[in-house]
């Protein structure tokens, strides 16, 4: 017979669709009023009774079968000569359990155990000398530099795998609090094993101290976050995010390869609508000023570029950017040679032409299950962006000094924004109305604007502005033979080649796009 303990154990049974069968001689007369509570109890566990004929020679139904998440058919009740209860046989149909998604795994390095000074001394002694570097071409020098950094990082801090977190780490959780939490958990395990009053006291003391430290850290975090709000709009937005945190992203069947194919096909479809421009073999510049080569950088210039940049890191970096900045004194000579070799030869290193694309939802309100609601953001190596900054500084100075950019352009320009664009349009409309003139406003929306930049049209525009020689050769090398892989929820897609576009997330991308659009103004 079924005991009350068995009923209590049901409360701990998982309700995730796992099949459950409950059967036996319950010795309860279901046709009597006293059975109502029993039926209600089993119904609360979503258990359903299998209908049978009388299971006892007294025409009672005392032997019962209850099921959940499975089905029973061909039930047959057979009387026996040697037993009062009858024999019950049935077929039980179990639905195969759905395959569980593989556990996501992340890879990390224990960088806290690495001494930057030790890494700096080892790297400085292992990199080729400047005389050896000068014998290498730009690509070979870049590959040697990156592989040296990566190999020593792997030796000192090898990658280790761990299950991926389902939720982001708390922003107030510092390294000190993490260490304190580890000690607290160790003390808890020790007490659970020993059940000693002394170990319990140590555990309770650490728990009280940890709780107080967490409260202090949270208070300080929220206090600083609220006090750093510069205006009312930011303040209300901060309060909204704290009181109504965003929900976790919904489950999606999208894969990294789905994104890669979608982005590639979308760009190709739009680009195929372009008419191929005529190649101009005997091209003469229409600009009186010319820019044919980049000036070499000194070690001081490169050091400023490295140390003044925000230390963003992407999976393609040979070592984390903050480590590169920490050991900059030992790698600046090699980096300076690589940058100057690239500028002098007009060659952008092939190792830097790869991008890791991260799909970003355009608006939080959009359906995250649709590919068209995402835009690609390119994550590029820090050293590649440092080289881009060296080119950006010289190229933008030439364009500004010679007034080659559209004066009405507000995007991607220092001191300009959507606000200055709106002020300019509003003022033009006001002046037209004061002069009793009519106004026509034309609005254009470019789909996948950065990704569909035609390289031939862009290079032709650069020539018209007076850019030639190794400077133009470098920009052509920068644009050509690029590829990308999509990173999505722990997986990476196959590599995809790019025939058009300037990378979003790059340093030069916005400037090159502005140059590409200059003819629209005239």
Short mmCIF file of C-alpha atoms in Angstrom, two decimals:
data_model
loop_
_atom_site.label_atom_id
_atom_site.label_comp_id
_atom_site.label_asym_id
_atom_site.label_seq_id
_atom_site.Cartn_x
_atom_site.Cartn_y
_atom_site.Cartn_z
CA UNK A 1 0.00 0.00 0.00
CA UNK A 2 1.08 3.59 -0.57
CA UNK A 3 2.35 5.32 2.55
CA UNK A 4 2.04 9.02 3.37
CA UNK A 5 5.84 9.27 3.08
CA UNK A 6 5.61 8.42 -0.62
CA UNK A 7 3.14 11.25 -1.13
CA UNK A 8 5.49 13.68 0.61
CA UNK A 9 8.40 12.57 -1.58
CA UNK A 10 6.42 13.63 -4.64
CA UNK A 11 6.88 17.27 -3.62
CA UNK A 12 10.60 16.95 -4.44
CA UNK A 13 10.01 15.27 -7.78
CA UNK A 14 11.11 17.37 -10.81
CA UNK A 15 8.32 18.94 -12.86
CA UNK A 16 10.33 19.29 -16.07
CA UNK A 17 8.40 16.79 -18.19
CA UNK A 18 10.04 13.65 -16.76
CA UNK A 19 7.59 10.66 -16.95
CA UNK A 20 6.16 9.52 -13.61
CA UNK A 21 4.10 6.38 -12.81
CA UNK A 22 2.44 5.77 -9.44
CA UNK A 23 0.67 2.42 -8.92
CA UNK A 24 -0.27 -0.13 -6.24
CA UNK A 25 -2.95 -1.35 -3.86
CA UNK A 26 -4.16 2.01 -2.49
CA UNK A 27 -6.98 0.34 -0.49
CA UNK A 28 -9.14 3.45 -0.95
CA UNK A 29 -12.73 3.33 -2.15
CA UNK A 30 -12.86 6.12 -4.75
CA UNK A 31 -16.66 6.12 -4.83
CA UNK A 32 -16.91 7.30 -1.22
CA UNK A 33 -16.83 11.00 -0.13
CA UNK A 34 -13.70 10.44 1.99
CA UNK A 35 -11.69 9.93 -1.24
CA UNK A 36 -12.21 13.56 -2.38
CA UNK A 37 -9.15 14.88 -0.51
CA UNK A 38 -7.07 12.02 -1.89
CA UNK A 39 -8.07 12.86 -5.47
CA UNK A 40 -7.33 16.55 -4.91
CA UNK A 41 -3.91 15.73 -3.52
CA UNK A 42 -2.84 13.65 -6.51
CA UNK A 43 -4.32 16.16 -8.95
CA UNK A 44 -2.09 18.85 -7.41
CA UNK A 45 0.89 16.85 -8.73
CA UNK A 46 -0.72 16.73 -12.19
CA UNK A 47 -1.24 12.96 -11.83
CA UNK A 48 -4.09 11.43 -13.85
CA UNK A 49 -5.76 8.10 -13.08
CA UNK A 50 -5.91 5.35 -15.68
CA UNK A 51 -9.50 4.11 -16.03
CA UNK A 52 -9.99 0.38 -15.36
CA UNK A 53 -12.77 -2.03 -14.47
CA UNK A 54 -13.08 -3.52 -10.98
CA UNK A 55 -9.73 -4.74 -9.68
CA UNK A 56 -10.99 -6.80 -6.72
CA UNK A 57 -13.31 -9.77 -6.46
CA UNK A 58 -15.65 -7.56 -4.36
CA UNK A 59 -16.18 -5.34 -7.44
CA UNK A 60 -14.06 -2.53 -5.94
CA UNK A 61 -11.31 -0.48 -7.59
CA UNK A 62 -8.54 -0.68 -4.99
CA UNK A 63 -5.51 -1.20 -7.28
CA UNK A 64 -4.91 2.11 -9.10
CA UNK A 65 -2.53 3.51 -11.73
CA UNK A 66 -1.64 7.21 -11.92
CA UNK A 67 0.61 8.73 -14.60
CA UNK A 68 2.19 12.04 -15.52
CA UNK A 69 3.86 12.95 -18.84
CA UNK A 70 3.26 9.48 -20.29
CA UNK A 71 0.36 7.39 -21.59
CA UNK A 72 -1.04 3.92 -20.80
CA UNK A 73 -3.07 1.83 -23.24
CA UNK A 74 -4.31 -1.75 -23.71
CA UNK A 75 -5.16 -2.00 -20.01
CA UNK A 76 -6.42 -5.49 -19.17
CA UNK A 77 -7.80 -6.71 -15.80
CA UNK A 78 -7.64 -10.52 -15.33
CA UNK A 79 -9.24 -12.33 -12.33
CA UNK A 80 -7.03 -14.86 -10.51
CA UNK A 81 -8.17 -17.96 -8.61
CA UNK A 82 -5.46 -17.64 -5.92
CA UNK A 83 -5.74 -13.90 -5.15
CA UNK A 84 -8.48 -11.50 -4.19
CA UNK A 85 -6.94 -8.58 -6.20
CA UNK A 86 -6.93 -9.12 -9.97
CA UNK A 87 -3.92 -9.04 -12.30
CA UNK A 88 -3.58 -5.70 -14.16
CA UNK A 89 -1.48 -5.52 -17.33
CA UNK A 90 -0.96 -2.46 -19.54
CA UNK A 91 1.38 -0.93 -22.13
CA UNK A 92 3.30 2.13 -20.94
CA UNK A 93 4.33 4.61 -23.68
CA UNK A 94 7.30 6.78 -22.67
CA UNK A 95 8.13 9.86 -24.70
CA UNK A 96 11.91 10.05 -25.29
CA UNK A 97 13.49 12.86 -23.35
CA UNK A 98 14.38 15.91 -25.38
CA UNK A 99 18.07 16.26 -26.07
CA UNK A 100 19.65 18.76 -23.74
CA UNK A 101 21.63 21.59 -25.28
CA UNK A 102 25.34 21.15 -24.63
CA UNK A 103 26.67 23.12 -21.71
CA UNK A 104 28.32 26.31 -22.84
CA UNK A 105 31.98 26.52 -21.92
CA UNK A 106 34.12 29.62 -21.62
CA UNK A 107 37.91 29.83 -21.61
CA UNK A 108 39.84 32.11 -19.31
CA UNK A 109 43.30 32.82 -18.02
CA UNK A 110 44.30 33.45 -14.44
CA UNK A 111 45.88 36.82 -15.23
CA UNK A 112 45.97 37.83 -11.57
CA UNK A 113 48.81 35.36 -11.06
CA UNK A 114 50.91 36.93 -13.84
CA UNK A 115 53.59 39.49 -13.04
CA UNK A 116 53.76 42.12 -15.83
CA UNK A 117 57.41 42.85 -15.01
CA UNK A 118 58.32 39.18 -15.47
CA UNK A 119 56.45 39.01 -18.78
CA UNK A 120 58.10 42.25 -19.91
CA UNK A 121 61.63 40.99 -19.24
CA UNK A 122 61.01 37.64 -20.97
CA UNK A 123 59.39 39.25 -24.03
CA UNK A 124 62.16 41.85 -24.33
CA UNK A 125 64.82 39.14 -24.39
CA UNK A 126 62.88 36.93 -26.82
CA UNK A 127 61.85 39.39 -29.53
CA UNK A 128 64.25 39.69 -32.47
CA UNK A 129 66.58 42.66 -32.44
CA UNK A 130 65.79 45.70 -34.57
CA UNK A 131 68.43 44.66 -37.10
CA UNK A 132 66.73 41.25 -37.43
CA UNK A 133 63.32 42.89 -37.61
CA UNK A 134 64.43 45.21 -40.39
CA UNK A 135 65.26 42.17 -42.54
CA UNK A 136 61.65 40.99 -42.32
CA UNK A 137 58.78 42.28 -44.44
CA UNK A 138 55.73 43.83 -42.77
CA UNK A 139 53.68 40.64 -42.61
CA UNK A 140 56.55 38.48 -41.29
CA UNK A 141 57.48 41.06 -38.65
CA UNK A 142 53.86 41.32 -37.50
CA UNK A 143 53.42 37.54 -37.31
CA UNK A 144 56.67 37.14 -35.37
CA UNK A 145 55.71 39.85 -32.90
CA UNK A 146 52.19 38.47 -32.26
CA UNK A 147 53.26 34.83 -32.02
CA UNK A 148 55.99 35.70 -29.49
CA UNK A 149 53.53 37.50 -27.23
CA UNK A 150 50.95 34.72 -27.51
CA UNK A 151 53.39 31.89 -26.82
CA UNK A 152 54.73 33.42 -23.60
CA UNK A 153 51.23 34.27 -22.41
CA UNK A 154 50.26 30.62 -22.98
CA UNK A 155 53.29 29.49 -20.97
CA UNK A 156 52.61 31.78 -18.02
CA UNK A 157 48.80 31.74 -18.08
CA UNK A 158 47.41 28.78 -20.05
CA UNK A 159 43.77 28.76 -20.99
CA UNK A 160 41.42 26.85 -18.70
CA UNK A 161 37.81 25.95 -19.40
CA UNK A 162 34.82 26.41 -17.14
CA UNK A 163 31.03 26.39 -17.58
CA UNK A 164 29.75 29.70 -18.90
CA UNK A 165 27.86 31.96 -16.52
CA UNK A 166 24.15 32.25 -17.25
CA UNK A 167 24.06 35.73 -15.72
CA UNK A 168 26.70 38.48 -15.71
CA UNK A 169 28.82 38.95 -12.63
CA UNK A 170 27.65 41.58 -10.13
CA UNK A 171 29.30 44.93 -10.95
CA UNK A 172 30.25 45.56 -7.32
CA UNK A 173 31.95 42.18 -6.89
CA UNK A 174 35.67 43.02 -6.59
CA UNK A 175 38.66 40.67 -6.41
CA UNK A 176 38.81 41.19 -2.65
CA UNK A 177 35.17 40.13 -2.26
CA UNK A 178 35.73 37.09 -4.50
CA UNK A 179 38.66 35.99 -2.31
CA UNK A 180 36.56 36.53 0.81
CA UNK A 181 33.73 34.47 -0.73
CA UNK A 182 36.12 31.61 -1.50
CA UNK A 183 37.26 31.52 2.14
CA UNK A 184 33.63 31.60 3.26
CA UNK A 185 32.73 28.60 1.08
CA UNK A 186 35.78 26.67 2.28
CA UNK A 187 34.77 27.34 5.89
CA UNK A 188 31.21 26.18 5.16
CA UNK A 189 32.44 22.92 3.61
CA UNK A 190 34.73 22.30 6.58
CA UNK A 191 31.89 22.78 9.07
CA UNK A 192 29.47 20.57 7.08
CA UNK A 193 32.08 17.83 7.15
CA UNK A 194 33.15 18.10 10.80
CA UNK A 195 29.99 19.46 12.49
CA UNK A 196 32.36 21.01 15.01
CA UNK A 197 31.15 24.02 17.04
CA UNK A 198 34.50 25.79 16.53
CA UNK A 199 34.25 25.41 12.72
CA UNK A 200 30.65 26.66 12.92
CA UNK A 201 31.78 29.79 14.77
CA UNK A 202 34.47 30.49 12.15
CA UNK A 203 31.93 30.01 9.36
CA UNK A 204 29.37 32.31 11.00
CA UNK A 205 32.02 34.97 11.62
CA UNK A 206 33.11 34.91 7.95
CA UNK A 207 29.49 34.96 6.81
CA UNK A 208 28.70 38.03 8.91
CA UNK A 209 31.82 39.82 7.69
CA UNK A 210 31.15 38.92 4.04
CA UNK A 211 27.53 40.13 4.24
CA UNK A 212 28.68 43.45 5.69
CA UNK A 213 31.33 43.88 2.99
CA UNK A 214 28.83 43.11 0.22
CA UNK A 215 26.40 45.66 1.65
CA UNK A 216 29.17 48.29 1.75
CA UNK A 217 30.26 47.49 -1.82
CA UNK A 218 26.68 47.70 -3.13
CA UNK A 219 26.08 50.98 -1.32
CA UNK A 220 29.28 52.50 -2.71
CA UNK A 221 28.51 51.26 -6.26
CA UNK A 222 24.98 52.70 -6.35
CA UNK A 223 26.11 55.90 -4.64
CA UNK A 224 28.80 56.53 -7.26
CA UNK A 225 26.50 55.52 -10.14
CA UNK A 226 23.80 57.98 -9.08
CA UNK A 227 26.20 60.83 -8.23
CA UNK A 228 27.95 60.51 -11.61
CA UNK A 229 24.72 61.25 -13.50
CA UNK A 230 25.34 64.57 -15.24
CA UNK A 231 21.71 65.42 -16.10
CA UNK A 232 18.14 64.52 -15.18
CA UNK A 233 17.67 62.25 -18.19
CA UNK A 234 20.69 60.12 -17.28
CA UNK A 235 19.55 60.05 -13.64
CA UNK A 236 16.07 58.75 -14.49
CA UNK A 237 17.56 56.24 -16.92
CA UNK A 238 19.89 54.99 -14.16
CA UNK A 239 17.00 54.64 -11.68
CA UNK A 240 14.97 52.79 -14.31
CA UNK A 241 17.79 50.31 -14.95
CA UNK A 242 18.23 49.71 -11.22
CA UNK A 243 14.54 49.30 -10.41
CA UNK A 244 13.67 47.38 -13.60
CA UNK A 245 16.74 45.42 -14.70
CA UNK A 246 16.53 44.04 -18.25
CA UNK A 247 15.32 40.44 -18.49
CA UNK A 248 17.73 37.75 -19.67
CA UNK A 249 17.83 37.26 -23.44
CA UNK A 250 15.28 34.71 -24.67
CA UNK A 251 16.36 31.33 -25.98
CA UNK A 252 17.12 31.36 -29.68
CA UNK A 253 17.90 28.71 -32.27
CA UNK A 254 20.14 31.10 -34.22
CA UNK A 255 23.74 30.02 -34.75
CA UNK A 256 26.94 31.88 -35.56
CA UNK A 257 26.90 30.53 -39.12
CA UNK A 258 23.33 31.79 -39.58
CA UNK A 259 24.51 35.31 -38.80
CA UNK A 260 27.61 35.01 -41.00
CA UNK A 261 25.62 33.84 -44.04
CA UNK A 262 22.90 36.44 -43.45
CA UNK A 263 25.34 39.37 -43.18
CA UNK A 264 27.26 38.19 -46.26
CA UNK A 265 24.16 37.67 -48.41
CA UNK A 266 22.61 40.98 -47.34
CA UNK A 267 25.75 42.90 -48.30
CA UNK A 268 26.12 41.01 -51.58
CA UNK A 269 22.47 41.65 -52.55
CA UNK A 270 22.81 45.40 -52.01
CA UNK A 271 26.26 45.62 -53.63
CA UNK A 272 25.07 43.80 -56.76
CA UNK A 273 22.76 46.76 -57.41
CA UNK A 274 25.78 49.05 -57.87
CA UNK A 275 26.99 49.78 -61.36
CA UNK A 276 30.69 48.96 -61.63
CA UNK A 277 32.62 52.25 -61.98
CA UNK A 278 34.97 52.79 -64.86
CA UNK A 279 38.64 52.21 -63.95
CA UNK A 280 40.74 55.28 -64.60
CA UNK A 281 44.20 54.25 -65.69
CA UNK A 282 45.47 57.72 -66.60
CA UNK A 283 43.95 59.56 -63.66
CA UNK A 284 44.90 63.15 -62.89
CA UNK A 285 43.95 64.62 -59.55
CA UNK A 286 41.53 67.54 -59.46
CA UNK A 287 42.97 68.79 -56.15
CA UNK A 288 45.84 71.26 -56.01
CA UNK A 289 47.21 69.65 -52.85
CA UNK A 290 48.61 66.12 -52.71
CA UNK A 291 49.26 63.51 -50.07
CA UNK A 292 51.49 60.75 -51.35
CA UNK A 293 53.11 59.21 -48.25
CA UNK A 294 52.77 58.92 -44.49
CA UNK A 295 55.38 60.33 -42.14
CA UNK A 296 57.22 57.78 -39.93
CA UNK A 297 56.46 57.72 -36.21
CA UNK A 298 58.97 57.96 -33.39
CA UNK A 299 58.96 55.61 -30.42
CA UNK A 300 57.52 58.45 -28.33
CA UNK A 301 54.63 58.85 -30.80
CA UNK A 302 53.85 55.13 -30.70
CA UNK A 303 54.07 55.07 -26.91
CA UNK A 304 51.52 57.90 -26.70
CA UNK A 305 49.18 56.06 -29.04
CA UNK A 306 49.42 52.87 -26.99
CA UNK A 307 49.08 54.41 -23.53
CA UNK A 308 46.41 57.00 -24.37
CA UNK A 309 44.00 54.50 -25.94
CA UNK A 310 41.21 52.80 -24.03
CA UNK A 311 42.39 49.23 -23.25
CA UNK A 312 39.75 47.33 -25.21
CA UNK A 313 40.56 43.68 -25.90
CA UNK A 314 39.13 41.31 -28.49
CA UNK A 315 39.70 37.55 -29.01
CA UNK A 316 42.13 38.30 -31.85
CA UNK A 317 44.61 40.19 -29.65
CA UNK A 318 47.85 38.29 -28.93
CA UNK A 319 47.68 39.38 -25.28
CA UNK A 320 45.14 41.44 -23.29
CA UNK A 321 45.52 45.15 -23.99
CA UNK A 322 46.09 46.16 -20.37
CA UNK A 323 49.07 43.77 -20.30
CA UNK A 324 50.40 45.22 -23.56
CA UNK A 325 50.23 48.69 -22.03
CA UNK A 326 51.93 47.41 -18.86
CA UNK A 327 54.89 45.98 -20.83
CA UNK A 328 54.90 48.75 -23.46
CA UNK A 329 58.46 49.81 -22.67
CA UNK A 330 59.80 46.44 -23.88
CA UNK A 331 57.67 46.20 -27.06
CA UNK A 332 57.58 49.83 -28.27
CA UNK A 333 60.73 49.47 -30.45
CA UNK A 334 59.29 46.45 -32.25
CA UNK A 335 55.86 48.04 -32.61
CA UNK A 336 57.40 51.23 -33.99
CA UNK A 337 59.26 49.23 -36.61
CA UNK A 338 56.08 47.35 -37.63
CA UNK A 339 54.06 50.58 -37.95
CA UNK A 340 56.75 52.43 -39.91
CA UNK A 341 57.38 49.41 -42.14
CA UNK A 342 53.66 49.27 -42.92
CA UNK A 343 53.44 52.99 -43.69
CA UNK A 344 56.60 52.99 -45.81
CA UNK A 345 55.73 49.90 -47.86
CA UNK A 346 52.05 50.72 -48.28
CA UNK A 347 51.09 47.31 -46.82
CA UNK A 348 48.51 46.72 -44.13
CA UNK A 349 49.47 43.49 -42.25
CA UNK A 350 47.38 40.49 -43.28
CA UNK A 351 47.08 39.36 -39.65
CA UNK A 352 45.10 42.53 -38.91
CA UNK A 353 42.59 42.06 -41.74
CA UNK A 354 40.54 39.61 -39.72
CA UNK A 355 37.57 40.75 -37.66
CA UNK A 356 35.47 39.02 -35.04
CA UNK A 357 31.89 40.22 -35.58
CA UNK A 358 29.47 40.42 -32.68
CA UNK A 359 25.76 40.69 -33.65
CA UNK A 360 24.08 43.54 -31.79
CA UNK A 361 20.31 43.94 -31.51
CA UNK A 362 19.37 47.26 -33.13
CA UNK A 363 16.70 48.09 -30.55
CA UNK A 364 15.74 46.30 -27.29
CA UNK A 365 12.11 46.20 -28.44
CA UNK A 366 12.85 44.16 -31.58
CA UNK A 367 12.33 40.42 -31.85
CA UNK A 368 15.70 38.76 -31.03
CA UNK A 369 14.79 35.65 -33.02
CA UNK A 370 14.94 37.49 -36.39
CA UNK A 371 18.32 37.89 -38.12
CA UNK A 372 17.35 41.19 -39.78
CA UNK A 373 17.02 42.85 -36.34
CA UNK A 374 20.79 42.62 -35.74
CA UNK A 375 23.67 44.72 -37.00
CA UNK A 376 27.29 43.54 -37.16
CA UNK A 377 29.92 45.22 -34.98
CA UNK A 378 33.53 44.36 -35.78
CA UNK A 379 35.94 43.59 -32.94
CA UNK A 380 39.47 44.33 -34.16
CA UNK A 381 42.94 43.76 -32.66
CA UNK A 382 44.19 46.63 -30.52
CA UNK A 383 47.51 46.82 -32.40
CA UNK A 384 45.61 47.07 -35.71
CA UNK A 385 43.60 50.00 -34.35
CA UNK A 386 46.82 51.61 -33.12
CA UNK A 387 48.16 51.48 -36.68
CA UNK A 388 44.85 52.90 -37.91
CA UNK A 389 45.15 55.80 -35.45
CA UNK A 390 48.57 56.67 -36.85
CA UNK A 391 47.05 56.86 -40.35
CA UNK A 392 43.90 58.61 -39.14
CA UNK A 393 45.85 61.43 -37.50
CA UNK A 394 47.83 62.23 -40.66
CA UNK A 395 45.01 61.70 -43.16
CA UNK A 396 42.42 63.73 -41.26
CA UNK A 397 44.92 66.58 -40.78
CA UNK A 398 45.46 66.74 -44.56
CA UNK A 399 41.70 66.72 -45.24
CA UNK A 400 40.91 69.41 -42.65
CA UNK A 401 43.76 71.71 -43.63
CA UNK A 402 42.64 71.64 -47.28
CA UNK A 403 38.88 71.79 -46.57
CA UNK A 404 38.25 68.57 -48.47
CA UNK A 405 35.42 67.27 -46.28
CA UNK A 406 31.81 68.43 -46.67
CA UNK A 407 31.24 71.39 -44.35
CA UNK A 408 27.62 70.30 -43.83
CA UNK A 409 28.62 66.84 -42.65
CA UNK A 410 27.79 66.37 -38.96
CA UNK A 411 28.37 62.65 -38.51
CA UNK A 412 31.78 61.37 -37.37
CA UNK A 413 33.16 64.90 -36.99
CA UNK A 414 34.60 66.45 -33.84
CA UNK A 415 32.30 69.09 -32.34
CA UNK A 416 29.35 67.91 -34.45
CA UNK A 417 26.38 65.67 -33.72
CA UNK A 418 22.73 65.13 -34.55
CA UNK A 419 22.08 68.30 -32.54
CA UNK A 420 24.21 70.47 -34.85
CA UNK A 421 22.55 68.85 -37.89
CA UNK A 422 19.07 69.65 -36.53
CA UNK A 423 20.09 73.23 -35.71
CA UNK A 424 21.44 73.70 -39.23
CA UNK A 425 18.30 72.34 -40.90
CA UNK A 426 15.99 74.31 -38.59
CA UNK A 427 17.89 77.52 -39.30
CA UNK A 428 17.78 76.93 -43.06
CA UNK A 429 14.01 76.35 -42.90
CA UNK A 430 13.52 79.48 -40.79
CA UNK A 431 15.52 81.65 -43.20
CA UNK A 432 13.65 80.23 -46.18
CA UNK A 433 10.32 80.96 -44.54
CA UNK A 434 11.42 84.52 -43.71
CA UNK A 435 12.31 85.03 -47.39
CA UNK A 436 8.90 83.60 -48.47
CA UNK A 437 10.54 80.64 -50.15
CA UNK A 438 9.39 77.04 -50.32
CA UNK A 439 11.48 74.28 -48.77
CA UNK A 440 11.91 70.65 -49.76
CA UNK A 441 13.44 68.17 -47.30
CA UNK A 442 14.83 64.94 -48.80
CA UNK A 443 15.66 62.10 -46.40
CA UNK A 444 17.72 59.09 -47.49
CA UNK A 445 18.18 55.92 -45.48
CA UNK A 446 21.14 53.76 -46.46
CA UNK A 447 20.81 50.07 -45.68
CA UNK A 448 24.00 48.45 -44.33
CA UNK A 449 25.80 51.72 -45.10
CA UNK A 450 29.28 50.83 -43.80
CA UNK A 451 29.15 47.27 -45.14
CA UNK A 452 28.30 48.25 -48.72
CA UNK A 453 30.98 50.89 -49.34
CA UNK A 454 32.27 50.21 -52.87
CA UNK A 455 36.06 50.12 -52.72
CA UNK A 456 36.56 51.33 -56.30
CA UNK A 457 34.34 54.35 -55.76
CA UNK A 458 36.09 55.14 -52.47
CA UNK A 459 39.58 54.85 -53.97
CA UNK A 460 38.51 57.02 -56.91
CA UNK A 461 37.27 59.68 -54.46
CA UNK A 462 40.57 59.51 -52.55
CA UNK A 463 42.50 60.09 -55.80
CA UNK A 464 40.38 63.14 -56.61
CA UNK A 465 41.29 64.56 -53.20
CA UNK A 466 44.99 64.28 -54.04
CA UNK A 467 45.86 61.08 -52.17
CA UNK A 468 48.33 59.01 -54.17
CA UNK A 469 51.58 57.02 -53.96
CA UNK A 470 52.20 54.74 -51.00
CA UNK A 471 49.44 56.48 -49.03
CA UNK A 472 46.82 55.36 -51.55
CA UNK A 473 48.52 51.96 -51.81
CA UNK A 474 48.27 51.54 -48.03
CA UNK A 475 44.55 52.42 -48.04
CA UNK A 476 43.96 49.98 -50.90
CA UNK A 477 45.78 47.28 -48.91
CA UNK A 478 43.72 48.15 -45.82
CA UNK A 479 40.44 47.65 -47.72
CA UNK A 480 41.29 44.51 -49.70
CA UNK A 481 41.28 40.81 -48.72
CA UNK A 482 39.43 41.32 -45.44
CA UNK A 483 37.46 38.55 -43.75
CA UNK A 484 35.34 38.05 -40.66
CA UNK A 485 33.96 35.39 -38.35
CA UNK A 486 30.83 35.79 -36.23
CA UNK A 487 31.02 35.10 -32.51
CA UNK A 488 27.66 34.16 -31.01
CA UNK A 489 26.97 32.60 -27.61
CA UNK A 490 30.26 30.77 -27.30
CA UNK A 491 30.54 29.53 -30.89
CA UNK A 492 32.44 30.95 -33.87
CA UNK A 493 31.30 30.76 -37.48
CA UNK A 494 33.28 29.84 -40.55
CA UNK A 495 35.38 32.61 -42.08
CA UNK A 496 33.63 34.83 -44.64
CA UNK A 497 35.40 36.98 -47.24
CA UNK A 498 34.54 40.65 -47.69
CA UNK A 499 34.53 42.34 -51.10
CA UNK A 500 33.00 45.64 -49.97
CA UNK A 501 32.64 47.82 -46.91
CA UNK A 502 34.68 49.42 -44.17
CA UNK A 503 34.67 47.65 -40.78
CA UNK A 504 32.30 49.00 -38.14
CA UNK A 505 34.15 49.45 -34.89
CA UNK A 506 37.38 50.47 -36.66
CA UNK A 507 39.21 53.80 -36.30
CA UNK A 508 39.40 54.61 -40.01
CA UNK A 509 35.91 53.34 -40.90
CA UNK A 510 33.93 56.52 -40.05
CA UNK A 511 36.46 58.81 -41.78
CA UNK A 512 36.53 56.69 -44.94
CA UNK A 513 32.72 56.59 -44.97
CA UNK A 514 32.60 60.40 -44.72
CA UNK A 515 35.01 60.62 -47.67
CA UNK A 516 32.86 58.12 -49.57
CA UNK A 517 29.78 60.33 -49.08
CA UNK A 518 31.36 63.70 -49.99
CA UNK A 519 29.99 63.68 -53.56
CA UNK A 520 26.43 63.51 -52.19
CA UNK A 521 26.74 67.03 -50.75
CA UNK A 522 27.63 68.64 -54.05
#
